[in-house]
Amino acid sequence: QLDEAMIKTFGQQHVKSVAVRSSSPEEDLTGTSFAGGYDTVLGVTSRSLLQAIVTCFSSVFDYRIVQYKLQHGMAINNPRIAIIVQKQLASDVSGVAFSINPSNNCYDEVMINANFGLGESVVAGVITPDIYVVDRVTLSILSKDVNDKREAIWLGETEDSVIGTRTKPNDDPKKQALSDDRILEVAKLVEKVEDARGGKPIDIEWAYEGEDLYLLQARPVTAYIPLFPEMLTKRGEQKYLYLDLIVMSQGFSEPLSVLGLDVWKTMLARVKPQFSTEGREGLVWNICGREYIHLSNSMKITGGRYMIDSVYRNYDPALDRALNSINLDEYEPAQTPEGVKGIMWKQLSKVFPLLPSLIVGSFQGDKALDEYKRLSAEFLELCNSDEFMKDASFVDIMNAVLAKFEDMTKNIGAIALGLLSRRKLHNMFAGNKDAEDLLISLCMDLHGNPTSEMGHAMVHLASSKEVRSTDTFVQFLKEIEGAKNGGEDSHFSKEFLTDYNDFMKKYGCRGMKEIDIATPRRYEQQYHFFTELKQIDLEKNAIITTSARRQQAYEKLQAMAKAMKKESLFCHHANIVQSLMGYREHPKYVFVVITGMLRRRALQIASSFMERGRLTRQEDIFYLTVDQVSRAQMSENVDVMALVAANRRGYENVKHVKHWPLLIDSRGKIIRQKKINQHKDMNKSERKWSGTPISPGKIKGRVKVLSEPYEKPLHSGEILVT
């Protein structure tokens, strides 16, 4: 019966064997990749066909598949799979091809992997195949990486006449598996299949038998970064370059909430006019929780190239290395976009109010910040008050606090003197490797830096007998509540309670992803804070010794400067740095306090919406824009849940992306630094670090790699790589 079925399927021609393949609808799901997970059986005869079908079908229950589903939040109680039986090709060369380059996400590049014989050696990772990359715009070969393909899989009869497969060494392992003409032919095939599949990226398995090219199977590429449609340009047109501001400046990759991005972008537009124009003609994109700087349009501003070279490159060494790998001229538009015109004058209008503080700072150092300190102290008290504009709309509250924030930042121009002095110190000791680490230590734990002050406050709390003697959070919380209520059962002192409350008032709004209004604050998650305190190493804590290290660095640098006959110049600039540079982080801290206050108001509004049946979950308020929240406050006719559902859709399309790239172009290409080829035979002088050092000094220890901040504990003596 199986022989008859094979003849009926493949015709009267003599078919010695078939290929039995598995196909699951789960392979089409966005953000998942089951390639190589399900079984394929090659060289199957009618005698072994039934067993091959069972083998492929049962692979849906393989423990690797089940684990993969669990890790991706997929149901495991409804497995689905189809089995395909195809004519078996005795292929000479086989492999896979992608209509998108999976190594850099470029939509304009085809990647082809190839080896001699059957494609199983490529799909199963038996060997390192040849890798060819083709430019889809010019249909030219961009690169050919011909690897040492030591073996291949071929069809071959065994002693009992079962066809099956066999592995044997390749006669010429380093021979190019595909000729250039065939590389282009496969590239055309994968393009044709992509067009037939609606233009979405796909990967195919292909094979050459004799002179004929065959398509064996196709499936969607799901684990790629889908650039937002608004930011895409058509193939062959002018390409643009985008810089992810959140990844660069904040150090996390998750998208901001809808409301969080709206508040963040409004603040930036107020204090930095270059962020006030959005879209294809502007300088920024704000889409689905992400904020991109339009670097291409930025190059058309007066001084735009200088901004890229002197500010962005210096801000992030990884960005500097990535920019060095491309030609920026290719991304500069021919015409100046409308949204960019006049930006320079807007920027200058923000600079002029800073001049008085700058001038005073030139003569009186940190006294130039006295007005800023006074205004910020008053403003922080205001933000901690729940009575401020208690009955106003959300948009009115936001605009009022951001207007005060904008006025406050006009008095911080003297910080520019600290930046200038720091640069002069680096120039003074340029080329002196001993001075490099000392200059970093000189700028650590400076007065006015709220992050440093928070660190000292945490160490102070962690060293208290109240924290050290308490083992569990339940016990800790009971003691805190008891002390607040003046209970006799509490063993916590009034001094500790005062310190703890002061900390929560000043820094309770801080934490990971703190610029996003949707992020729970530390005072909402005191369990995590208690855990942080218990994990602080009080014996080997760097914060305790930072001030001493800074003073030692000052004295060593002063001695070096004296030998160079530049001691007085060093002292002048070092004192300015230590007086002013600490306040560089202060405006961001104030914005985080603002965000915490707006979060409390938003949650109050959400509670009122829930009481009237307009919202099902309190946190859904963060899927609304500022304007939508305010309109919903003003009118009961606004369908709040419909707005939430509409705003969520854009986020759902990209929720599978866990790590967003720092730099990407309008054809989806991720721009990274050029790969540094290093191997174990290179001597130490030839090897290079491709990452960015964070802390000064040299140490030998065990490396601990973290992808997420709380992925696993960091133990004493370990070197953090992240």
XYZ file of C-alpha atoms in Angstrom:
722
model
C 0.000 0.000 0.000
C 2.810 2.421 0.798
C 4.458 1.585 -2.566
C 1.167 2.351 -4.315
C 0.804 5.610 -2.390
C 4.328 6.690 -3.355
C 3.663 5.889 -7.040
C 0.351 7.751 -6.874
C 2.063 10.752 -5.324
C 5.246 10.896 -7.359
C 4.066 9.259 -10.597
C 5.187 6.066 -12.323
C 8.824 7.144 -12.193
C 11.012 4.958 -10.044
C 11.328 6.643 -6.621
C 13.906 4.861 -4.498
C 13.450 6.972 -1.390
C 11.665 9.937 0.107
C 12.397 12.662 2.656
C 10.064 12.862 5.634
C 9.856 16.342 7.133
C 7.962 17.889 10.021
C 6.100 21.196 9.952
C 4.418 22.898 12.899
C 2.245 26.042 12.857
C 4.139 27.122 15.968
C 7.154 27.758 13.729
C 5.301 30.795 12.326
C 4.844 32.518 15.672
C 6.589 35.868 16.090
C 9.651 35.755 18.299
C 10.094 31.985 18.255
C 12.467 29.796 16.276
C 11.949 26.038 16.119
C 14.405 25.524 13.245
C 16.250 22.244 13.798
C 14.013 21.313 16.719
C 11.643 18.949 14.942
C 12.977 15.815 13.268
C 13.619 15.178 9.580
C 14.390 11.703 8.224
C 16.151 11.385 4.853
C 16.613 8.457 2.502
C 13.400 6.734 3.582
C 12.098 3.704 1.609
C 8.600 2.279 1.703
C 9.821 -0.288 4.250
C 10.852 2.426 6.717
C 8.309 5.147 5.830
C 5.874 4.394 8.644
C 8.595 4.472 11.275
C 9.982 7.725 9.818
C 6.534 9.337 10.070
C 6.238 8.211 13.696
C 9.735 9.551 14.423
C 8.924 12.977 12.978
C 5.529 13.117 14.657
C 6.893 12.160 18.055
C 9.523 14.908 17.876
C 6.753 17.309 18.887
C 7.121 15.782 22.375
C 10.912 16.125 22.498
C 12.041 17.584 25.830
C 13.932 20.374 24.016
C 10.717 21.476 22.282
C 8.756 21.347 25.536
C 11.416 23.353 27.398
C 11.610 25.921 24.605
C 7.827 26.413 24.731
C 7.872 26.815 28.500
C 10.663 29.405 28.278
C 8.595 31.414 25.778
C 5.316 31.200 27.675
C 3.680 28.841 25.160
C 1.103 26.171 25.987
C 2.429 22.609 25.966
C -0.917 20.801 26.247
C -1.991 21.285 22.618
C 0.927 20.248 20.365
C 0.322 20.438 16.613
C 2.454 19.097 13.814
C 2.109 17.993 10.175
C 4.284 15.444 8.387
C 5.359 16.065 4.790
C 6.668 13.329 2.517
C 8.767 14.567 -0.428
C 10.756 12.975 -3.182
C 14.312 12.481 -1.933
C 16.939 14.372 -3.909
C 20.448 13.043 -4.260
C 21.731 16.604 -3.942
C 25.248 17.646 -4.833
C 25.120 20.914 -2.858
C 22.500 21.973 -0.316
C 21.871 24.489 2.389
C 19.670 27.240 3.730
C 19.100 30.843 2.666
C 17.599 33.860 4.432
C 15.873 36.786 2.719
C 17.145 38.926 5.612
C 20.705 38.821 6.903
C 20.287 37.260 10.383
C 23.728 38.436 11.492
C 22.885 42.141 11.175
C 19.102 42.263 10.545
C 19.591 43.962 7.150
C 16.523 43.707 4.925
C 18.643 44.343 1.813
C 20.965 41.371 2.213
C 20.459 37.670 1.509
C 22.540 35.213 3.516
C 23.233 31.744 2.123
C 24.778 28.776 3.972
C 26.021 25.866 1.857
C 27.836 22.518 1.973
C 28.270 19.586 -0.354
C 25.779 16.723 -0.243
C 22.505 16.842 1.691
C 21.438 19.910 3.642
C 21.225 18.088 6.943
C 24.887 18.853 7.697
C 24.054 22.580 7.524
C 20.691 22.481 9.329
C 21.961 20.213 12.113
C 25.174 22.231 12.600
C 27.447 19.292 11.849
C 29.946 21.564 10.084
C 30.601 25.277 9.626
C 29.187 25.907 6.146
C 30.218 28.424 3.531
C 28.525 31.743 4.188
C 27.676 34.050 1.298
C 26.034 37.470 1.565
C 24.309 39.034 -1.448
C 23.214 42.661 -1.882
C 19.566 42.597 -2.937
C 19.686 46.108 -4.406
C 22.560 45.512 -6.833
C 22.326 41.684 -6.880
C 26.054 41.492 -6.215
C 27.998 39.296 -3.825
C 29.101 41.309 -0.789
C 31.134 38.623 0.949
C 32.130 34.968 0.703
C 33.305 33.153 3.809
C 34.526 29.791 2.488
C 34.989 27.526 5.489
C 36.703 24.225 6.134
C 33.824 21.835 5.491
C 35.500 18.619 6.572
C 32.576 16.298 5.947
C 29.178 16.021 4.280
C 26.097 13.803 4.441
C 25.145 11.750 1.357
C 22.542 9.220 0.378
C 23.875 5.701 0.431
C 22.565 2.140 0.550
C 23.472 0.038 3.540
C 24.007 -3.733 3.598
C 20.274 -4.468 4.001
C 19.400 -2.210 1.029
C 17.922 0.538 3.238
C 18.792 3.838 1.562
C 19.476 6.011 4.588
C 22.365 8.474 4.768
C 26.069 8.271 5.434
C 28.700 10.794 6.436
C 32.010 10.947 4.647
C 34.900 13.442 4.376
C 34.811 16.044 1.621
C 37.529 15.610 -1.008
C 38.331 19.327 -0.965
C 36.965 20.805 2.300
C 37.978 24.380 1.463
C 36.493 24.395 -2.020
C 33.677 26.908 -2.543
C 30.459 24.876 -2.419
C 28.492 27.199 -4.712
C 29.804 28.981 -7.782
C 29.161 32.725 -7.973
C 26.415 32.202 -10.560
C 24.680 29.687 -8.328
C 24.973 32.012 -5.323
C 23.003 34.624 -7.247
C 20.510 32.009 -8.449
C 19.750 30.943 -4.873
C 19.461 34.631 -3.870
C 16.863 35.170 -6.615
C 14.952 32.102 -5.423
C 14.715 33.263 -1.826
C 13.567 36.725 -3.009
C 10.879 35.096 -5.167
C 9.630 33.011 -2.233
C 9.566 36.073 0.047
C 7.428 37.967 -2.500
C 5.057 34.980 -2.712
C 4.798 34.953 1.115
C 3.669 38.591 1.322
C 7.045 40.273 1.606
C 7.815 39.059 5.139
C 11.363 37.741 5.804
C 11.687 34.007 5.203
C 14.302 31.296 5.251
C 14.356 28.358 2.865
C 16.068 25.025 2.479
C 17.328 24.466 -1.079
C 19.324 21.878 -2.981
C 21.070 21.382 -6.330
C 20.704 17.991 -7.956
C 22.724 18.063 -11.124
C 22.047 21.433 -12.753
C 18.599 21.898 -11.226
C 17.858 24.048 -8.182
C 15.063 22.801 -5.914
C 13.102 24.523 -3.154
C 12.641 22.038 -0.311
C 10.799 24.108 2.277
C 10.201 27.674 3.446
C 9.288 29.182 6.790
C 9.050 32.737 8.147
C 11.970 34.328 9.945
C 10.379 35.252 13.255
C 13.341 36.132 15.487
C 14.330 39.424 13.888
C 13.830 43.095 14.762
C 10.916 44.546 12.764
C 11.737 48.217 12.357
C 8.673 50.413 12.793
C 7.015 51.053 9.378
C 7.189 54.835 9.818
C 10.982 54.637 10.020
C 11.485 52.356 7.012
C 12.620 53.572 3.611
C 12.094 51.707 0.353
C 14.794 49.428 -1.020
C 17.305 51.386 -3.083
C 16.272 54.810 -1.753
C 18.225 57.141 0.545
C 18.861 55.374 3.864
C 18.702 57.048 7.273
C 20.562 56.337 10.483
C 18.834 56.122 13.875
C 20.333 56.173 17.378
C 18.315 54.675 20.241
C 18.487 57.404 22.881
C 17.111 55.214 25.680
C 19.663 52.452 25.121
C 22.508 54.982 24.921
C 21.607 57.305 27.786
C 19.648 55.113 30.199
C 21.266 51.713 29.766
C 18.134 49.579 29.431
C 16.457 48.125 26.369
C 12.819 47.690 27.389
C 10.383 50.180 25.854
C 8.943 52.982 27.927
C 5.219 52.901 28.564
C 2.911 55.052 26.415
C 2.447 57.564 29.216
C 6.097 57.313 30.235
C 7.351 58.179 26.754
C 4.892 61.070 26.508
C 6.139 62.610 29.760
C 9.805 61.935 28.901
C 9.657 63.428 25.394
C 7.754 66.494 26.664
C 10.473 67.161 29.248
C 13.268 66.743 26.688
C 11.565 69.039 24.180
C 11.315 71.737 26.868
C 14.969 71.722 27.869
C 16.552 70.588 24.566
C 14.871 72.052 21.441
C 16.619 69.546 19.153
C 14.185 66.979 20.528
C 11.101 69.051 19.743
C 10.656 68.047 16.087
C 9.477 64.517 15.355
C 9.037 62.219 12.383
C 10.691 61.782 9.008
C 11.366 65.523 8.726
C 12.388 66.012 12.346
C 15.241 65.073 14.654
C 13.599 62.346 16.728
C 11.216 59.422 16.408
C 8.949 58.576 19.355
C 7.262 55.247 18.634
C 5.951 52.431 20.851
C 8.035 53.340 23.873
C 11.247 53.966 21.935
C 12.964 57.275 21.243
C 15.409 57.528 18.358
C 17.657 60.395 17.379
C 17.458 60.874 13.612
C 21.216 61.081 13.054
C 20.845 61.597 9.296
C 18.728 64.717 9.745
C 21.008 65.829 12.597
C 23.865 66.047 10.092
C 21.999 68.859 8.285
C 22.055 71.124 11.340
C 24.857 73.638 11.694
C 27.352 71.850 13.884
C 25.498 68.530 13.531
C 28.602 66.543 12.592
C 30.446 68.129 15.499
C 27.638 67.019 17.841
C 27.977 63.442 16.602
C 31.776 63.402 16.805
C 32.272 65.350 20.032
C 29.183 64.466 22.092
C 27.638 61.174 21.028
C 30.937 59.409 20.293
C 32.397 60.481 23.648
C 29.209 59.560 25.497
C 29.371 55.901 24.521
C 32.550 54.143 23.328
C 30.416 51.349 21.825
C 28.672 53.940 19.654
C 32.042 55.393 18.640
C 33.232 51.983 17.476
C 29.985 51.355 15.592
C 30.159 54.710 13.791
C 33.741 53.946 12.793
C 32.487 50.881 10.906
C 30.377 52.892 8.420
C 30.640 55.873 6.089
C 28.386 58.582 7.521
C 28.260 60.367 4.171
C 26.095 57.546 2.810
C 23.414 58.409 5.362
C 23.379 62.203 4.967
C 20.325 63.456 3.029
C 20.901 65.799 0.085
C 18.340 68.360 1.250
C 17.749 69.894 4.653
C 14.432 68.573 6.046
C 11.822 71.169 6.969
C 11.657 70.040 10.586
C 15.361 70.757 11.055
C 15.387 74.343 9.846
C 15.699 76.948 12.591
C 16.675 74.442 15.272
C 20.038 76.127 15.870
C 18.339 79.411 16.878
C 16.031 77.533 19.230
C 19.058 75.896 20.828
C 20.785 79.242 21.263
C 17.651 80.630 22.937
C 18.144 77.985 25.632
C 21.838 78.742 25.994
C 21.514 82.489 26.705
C 19.727 82.051 30.090
C 22.614 79.826 31.222
C 25.238 82.532 30.722
C 24.833 84.328 34.108
C 25.426 81.065 35.981
C 28.347 80.305 33.695
C 29.967 83.690 34.290
C 29.503 83.554 38.066
C 30.927 80.045 38.097
C 34.094 81.242 36.386
C 34.902 83.360 39.438
C 33.053 81.806 42.374
C 32.956 78.072 41.641
C 30.123 76.173 43.269
C 28.485 79.414 44.512
C 27.169 79.743 40.978
C 24.834 76.874 41.791
C 23.362 78.452 44.918
C 20.217 79.565 43.086
C 19.829 76.147 41.509
C 20.181 74.465 44.899
C 17.548 76.759 46.429
C 15.058 76.275 43.605
C 15.579 72.524 43.423
C 15.101 72.124 47.203
C 11.803 74.044 47.030
C 10.745 72.091 43.976
C 11.493 68.708 45.535
C 9.320 69.607 48.537
C 6.549 70.581 46.133
C 6.782 67.241 44.317
C 6.494 65.344 47.600
C 3.217 67.098 48.375
C -0.047 65.433 47.328
C -1.847 68.753 47.719
C -0.154 70.478 44.772
C -2.817 71.158 42.081
C -4.895 68.424 43.676
C -7.961 68.804 41.433
C -6.229 69.789 38.176
C -6.149 67.680 35.035
C -3.159 65.441 34.469
C -1.877 67.506 31.541
C -2.087 70.732 33.592
C -0.153 69.158 36.460
C 2.530 67.854 34.088
C 2.909 71.170 32.294
C 3.132 73.074 35.578
C 5.878 70.902 37.072
C 7.843 70.742 33.821
C 7.673 74.534 33.487
C 9.158 74.853 36.977
C 11.749 72.220 36.081
C 12.692 74.204 32.964
C 13.099 77.423 34.979
C 15.207 75.606 37.555
C 17.629 74.195 34.947
C 18.378 77.714 33.655
C 20.563 78.133 36.743
C 22.825 75.183 36.127
C 25.031 76.574 33.372
C 28.093 76.451 35.643
C 28.181 72.672 35.205
C 29.585 73.343 31.729
C 32.687 74.724 33.470
C 33.144 71.388 35.227
C 32.944 69.554 31.906
C 35.412 71.999 30.355
C 37.860 71.621 33.237
C 37.612 67.845 33.082
C 38.519 67.948 29.400
C 41.463 70.256 30.120
C 42.742 67.805 32.736
C 42.537 64.934 30.236
C 44.431 67.051 27.713
C 47.012 67.946 30.338
C 47.782 64.273 31.010
C 47.218 63.005 27.475
C 49.376 59.954 26.731
C 50.087 59.300 30.401
C 48.573 55.863 31.057
C 49.214 56.098 34.786
C 47.042 59.223 34.899
C 44.041 57.707 33.088
C 42.745 55.683 36.038
C 43.587 58.471 38.465
C 41.452 60.933 36.487
C 38.517 58.526 36.742
C 39.012 58.256 40.510
C 39.226 62.047 40.754
C 35.636 62.325 39.495
C 34.131 59.629 41.739
C 31.730 60.266 44.617
C 31.590 64.029 44.082
C 29.582 66.400 46.253
C 26.099 67.032 44.864
C 25.816 63.711 43.035
C 22.468 62.269 44.221
C 23.399 58.734 43.162
C 26.539 58.791 45.302
C 24.626 60.290 48.200
C 21.996 57.555 47.864
C 24.756 54.924 47.949
C 26.160 56.327 51.180
C 22.661 56.433 52.689
C 22.091 52.779 51.752
C 25.380 51.721 53.341
C 24.418 53.679 56.458
C 21.065 51.860 56.680
C 22.627 48.476 55.915
C 25.176 48.908 58.710
C 22.510 49.644 61.325
C 21.809 47.000 63.958
C 18.140 47.097 62.929
C 18.905 45.754 59.447
C 21.760 43.466 60.474
C 19.696 41.750 63.171
C 16.584 41.255 61.024
C 16.510 38.111 58.891
C 13.246 38.360 56.945
C 11.308 41.123 55.275
C 8.114 40.135 57.103
C 9.872 40.730 60.402
C 11.411 43.964 59.079
C 8.053 45.319 57.905
C 6.417 44.412 61.211
C 9.101 46.319 63.095
C 8.784 49.336 60.774
C 5.005 49.473 61.153
C 5.311 48.988 64.888
C 7.829 51.825 65.190
C 5.628 54.118 63.091
C 2.697 53.460 65.375
C 4.802 53.981 68.463
C 4.274 50.391 69.534
C 6.221 49.001 72.436
C 6.812 45.726 70.582
C 9.107 47.350 68.015
C 12.844 47.103 68.614
C 13.659 49.717 65.979
C 14.985 53.028 67.276
C 13.451 56.395 66.419
C 16.775 57.374 64.863
C 16.640 54.429 62.460
C 13.019 55.143 61.572
C 13.922 58.772 60.850
C 16.817 57.717 58.629
C 14.640 55.147 56.848
C 11.801 57.634 56.224
C 14.264 60.281 55.035
C 15.727 57.783 52.584
C 12.305 56.887 51.198
C 11.394 60.554 50.887
C 14.587 61.395 48.990
C 15.304 58.206 47.070
C 12.183 56.051 47.307
C 11.278 57.104 43.764
C 14.505 55.667 42.342
C 15.356 52.295 40.821
C 15.747 50.448 37.552
C 13.999 52.124 34.587
C 13.194 55.032 36.885
C 12.457 57.544 34.102
C 9.340 55.574 33.133
C 6.201 56.569 34.995
C 4.944 52.960 34.742
C 7.835 51.596 36.791
C 6.945 50.780 40.423
C 8.958 52.890 42.842
C 11.194 51.666 45.631
C 8.675 52.762 48.276
C 6.147 50.480 46.545
C 8.532 47.505 46.596
C 10.173 47.702 49.997
C 10.804 43.953 49.935
C 13.318 44.457 47.116
C 14.912 47.336 49.001
C 15.308 45.221 52.128
C 16.956 42.524 49.965
C 19.331 45.152 48.532
C 20.322 46.275 52.019
C 20.991 42.718 53.168
C 23.206 42.053 50.127
C 25.516 45.026 50.760
C 29.014 43.880 51.718
C 29.889 46.162 54.602
C 33.488 44.940 54.872
C 34.547 45.405 51.240
C 32.209 48.131 50.058
C 33.791 50.502 47.556
C 31.606 53.424 48.664
C 33.293 53.482 52.062
C 36.748 53.991 50.552
C 35.823 56.138 47.535
C 36.518 59.489 49.180
C 39.969 58.334 50.270
C 40.704 56.999 46.772
C 39.648 60.316 45.267
C 41.955 62.220 47.611
C 44.841 59.868 46.808
C 44.231 60.370 43.094
C 44.255 64.147 43.596
C 47.604 64.038 45.390
C 49.232 61.746 42.807
C 47.996 63.864 39.904
C 49.127 67.000 41.679
C 52.630 65.532 41.994
C 52.636 64.657 38.286
C 51.474 68.172 37.396
C 54.165 69.667 39.616
C 56.809 67.708 37.720
C 55.326 69.166 34.511
C 55.382 72.695 36.049
C 51.583 72.839 35.796
C 50.627 72.407 39.449
C 48.609 75.622 39.805
C 46.723 74.927 36.557
C 45.929 71.409 37.737
C 44.671 72.620 41.123
C 42.442 75.216 39.450
C 40.726 72.752 37.126
C 40.627 69.893 39.647
C 38.873 72.124 42.182
C 36.302 73.208 39.584
C 35.659 69.577 38.656
C 35.180 68.530 42.273
C 32.985 71.532 43.036
C 30.632 71.391 40.055
C 30.718 68.022 38.305
C 28.733 66.223 41.002
C 25.636 68.242 40.106
C 25.694 66.967 36.538
C 23.334 64.133 37.527
C 21.094 66.290 39.710
C 18.586 67.475 37.053
C 17.924 63.856 36.083
C 17.297 63.045 39.748
C 14.798 65.899 39.942
C 13.046 64.576 36.831
C 12.799 61.138 38.460
C 11.159 62.776 41.499
C 8.730 64.511 39.107
C 8.009 61.167 37.470
C 7.299 59.602 40.855
C 4.847 62.377 41.712
C 3.086 62.076 38.332
C 2.897 58.310 38.851
C 1.024 58.781 42.126
C -1.436 61.122 40.413
C -1.890 58.755 37.462
C -2.649 55.838 39.792
C -5.209 57.961 41.651
C -6.899 58.776 38.335
C -6.799 55.092 37.366
C -8.512 54.142 40.634
C -11.315 56.598 39.938
C -11.714 55.180 36.413
C -11.923 51.646 37.847
C -14.580 52.652 40.368
C -16.756 53.818 37.460
C -16.057 50.723 35.333
C -13.980 52.607 32.757
C -10.772 50.671 33.399
C -10.214 47.053 34.425
C -6.614 47.247 35.686
C -4.953 50.161 37.454
C -1.681 49.779 35.527
C -3.509 50.130 32.179
C -3.497 53.886 32.766
C 0.094 53.795 31.522
C -1.094 52.678 28.068
C -2.676 56.114 27.595
C -1.056 59.340 26.424
C -1.114 62.475 28.568
C -3.804 63.974 26.342
C -5.929 60.814 26.477
C -5.790 60.705 30.286
C -6.849 64.345 30.495
C -9.650 63.967 27.942
C -10.938 60.948 29.847
C -10.908 63.047 33.029
C -12.969 65.739 31.312
C -15.528 63.506 29.582
C -17.256 60.254 30.484
C -17.815 59.656 26.756
C -14.161 58.777 26.190
C -13.845 54.988 25.826
C -10.758 54.447 27.972
C -10.463 50.693 27.444
C -10.702 51.086 23.649
C -7.804 53.575 23.751
C -5.761 51.178 25.889
C -6.388 48.317 23.454
C -5.420 50.452 20.444
C -2.204 51.677 22.066
C -1.209 48.160 23.158
C -1.254 46.788 19.607
C 1.966 48.506 18.554
C 3.753 47.101 21.610
C 2.444 43.584 20.938
C 4.080 43.558 17.495
C 7.557 43.962 18.988
C 7.206 42.355 22.421
C 9.450 39.467 21.323
C 12.427 41.836 20.955
C 14.407 41.607 24.192
C 17.529 43.540 23.229
C 17.154 46.592 21.014
C 20.231 47.752 19.102
C 21.970 51.021 19.827
C 22.323 51.988 16.163
C 20.127 50.878 13.243
C 19.399 52.197 9.755
C 16.133 52.601 7.860
C 16.604 49.237 6.138
C 16.804 47.416 9.454
C 20.583 46.998 9.449
C 22.088 46.914 12.946
C 25.324 48.888 12.926
C 27.964 47.328 15.157
C 31.677 47.702 15.558
C 33.810 45.746 13.139
C 34.537 42.278 14.412
C 37.981 41.921 15.928
C 39.539 38.645 14.798
C 41.398 37.212 17.766
C 42.651 33.744 18.517
C 44.523 31.971 21.276
C 47.840 32.007 19.391
C 48.011 35.821 19.396
C 50.364 37.348 21.922
C 49.052 39.754 24.533
C 50.179 42.871 22.685
C 48.116 41.837 19.645
C 44.893 41.181 21.538
C 42.336 43.934 22.065
C 39.349 44.495 24.314
C 36.177 45.030 22.317
C 34.150 46.230 25.299
C 34.196 49.328 27.477
C 35.953 49.406 30.879
C 33.814 50.870 33.668
C 36.046 50.878 36.737
C 39.707 51.919 36.898
C 42.490 49.550 37.775
C 43.584 46.002 37.009
C 42.384 42.830 38.661
C 42.469 39.096 38.098
C 39.368 37.085 38.886
C 36.451 34.998 37.728
C 34.245 36.657 35.107
C 30.490 36.839 35.741
C 28.408 37.747 32.679
C 24.987 39.309 33.295
C 22.384 40.002 30.611
C 19.943 41.511 33.117
C 20.664 43.416 36.373
C 19.205 40.789 38.728
C 19.875 37.687 36.622
C 22.251 36.137 39.189
C 24.251 37.275 42.218
C 27.676 38.857 41.899
C 30.081 37.393 44.411
C 33.185 38.847 46.002
C 36.202 38.791 43.693
C 34.173 38.363 40.494
C 34.543 40.670 37.502
C 31.240 41.956 36.148
C 30.795 41.806 32.378
C 27.444 42.957 31.035
